[in-house]
Amino acid sequence: AAGVIQSPRHLIKEKRETATLKCYPIPRHDTVYWYQQGPGQDPQFLISFYEKMQSDKGSIPDRFSAQQFSDYHSELNMSSLELGDSALYFCASSLGLAGVGIEQFFGPGTRLTVL
Amino acid sequence: QQQVKQSPQSLIVQKGGISIINCAYENTAFDYFPWYQQFPGKGPALLIAIRPDVSEKKEGRFTISFNKSAKQFSLHIMDSQPGDSATYFCAARVPRIREGAQKLVFGQGTRLTINP
């Protein structure tokens, strides 16, 4: 079965640089969630999209922005990177319809290292 | 502030034994409680999940017990195997305000080690 695809899998950036993370949800899934997981930490919700519109926002820094495109893939843009942004970034997808497909399926993650 | 509290932080169990991980929550509006299994460097994989109107759910060697009045739920892994060694996260879903707004809040995680 098709899973959530994330790219790149690993990314190394310098401080103050920008990074773009991509997420391709499971086919027919219309909802995308982004989570950040620091070393030894639990995943923290950043932002979500349903049908290409932002639907919820968590602890996402103003330096970060995201969007969902017409093909439902999503991109997380991170600017002015800081050392503390080093983490695993997960994308999860689900069906947003009421009462259907409430499970969130996670991708393999992008490991971002800021030097 | 951790909305879902998970314990223990780490757990060592002998092969064939029962692994038990506990979670507690405060927000009675949570409407769905999944457990995820995560191997190092991998994404969380959905293991089993339960709704608050059910007291127990079993899938193979994995069982969730749910106590709504105590606002607690637990994962039991029967006949634990070395391949079960991973980090386990409980989670709770924030009820839907609008479509696509069903974020998960996670417990702190339990690092489970099954000794052969």
PDB file of N, CA, C and O in Angstrom, chain B residues 9 13 50 63 74 82:
ATOM      1  N   GLN B   9       8.968   6.000  31.496  1.00  0.00           N
ATOM      2  CA  GLN B   9       9.782   6.598  30.448  1.00  0.00           C
ATOM      3  C   GLN B   9      10.566   5.516  29.701  1.00  0.00           C
ATOM      4  O   GLN B   9      10.812   5.629  28.508  1.00  0.00           O
ATOM      5  N   VAL B  13      11.648  -5.578  29.550  1.00  0.00           N
ATOM      6  CA  VAL B  13      10.827  -6.768  29.767  1.00  0.00           C
ATOM      7  C   VAL B  13      11.535  -7.966  29.154  1.00  0.00           C
ATOM      8  O   VAL B  13      12.186  -7.852  28.106  1.00  0.00           O
ATOM      9  N   ILE B  50      -8.312   3.415  19.993  1.00  0.00           N
ATOM     10  CA  ILE B  50      -9.583   3.167  20.655  1.00  0.00           C
ATOM     11  C   ILE B  50     -10.367   4.459  20.781  1.00  0.00           C
ATOM     12  O   ILE B  50      -9.782   5.542  20.852  1.00  0.00           O
ATOM     13  N   THR B  63      -3.241  -4.943  23.187  1.00  0.00           N
ATOM     14  CA  THR B  63      -4.535  -4.632  23.783  1.00  0.00           C
ATOM     15  C   THR B  63      -4.487  -3.231  24.380  1.00  0.00           C
ATOM     16  O   THR B  63      -3.517  -2.873  25.050  1.00  0.00           O
ATOM     17  N   SER B  74      -4.188   2.329  28.708  1.00  0.00           N
ATOM     18  CA  SER B  74      -2.913   1.630  28.735  1.00  0.00           C
ATOM     19  C   SER B  74      -2.784   0.679  27.555  1.00  0.00           C
ATOM     20  O   SER B  74      -3.782   0.245  26.968  1.00  0.00           O
ATOM     21  N   PRO B  82      11.676  -9.552  21.050  1.00  0.00           N
ATOM     22  CA  PRO B  82      12.750  -8.575  20.813  1.00  0.00           C
ATOM     23  C   PRO B  82      12.427  -7.579  19.706  1.00  0.00           C
ATOM     24  O   PRO B  82      12.825  -6.421  19.771  1.00  0.00           O
TER      25      PRO B  82
END
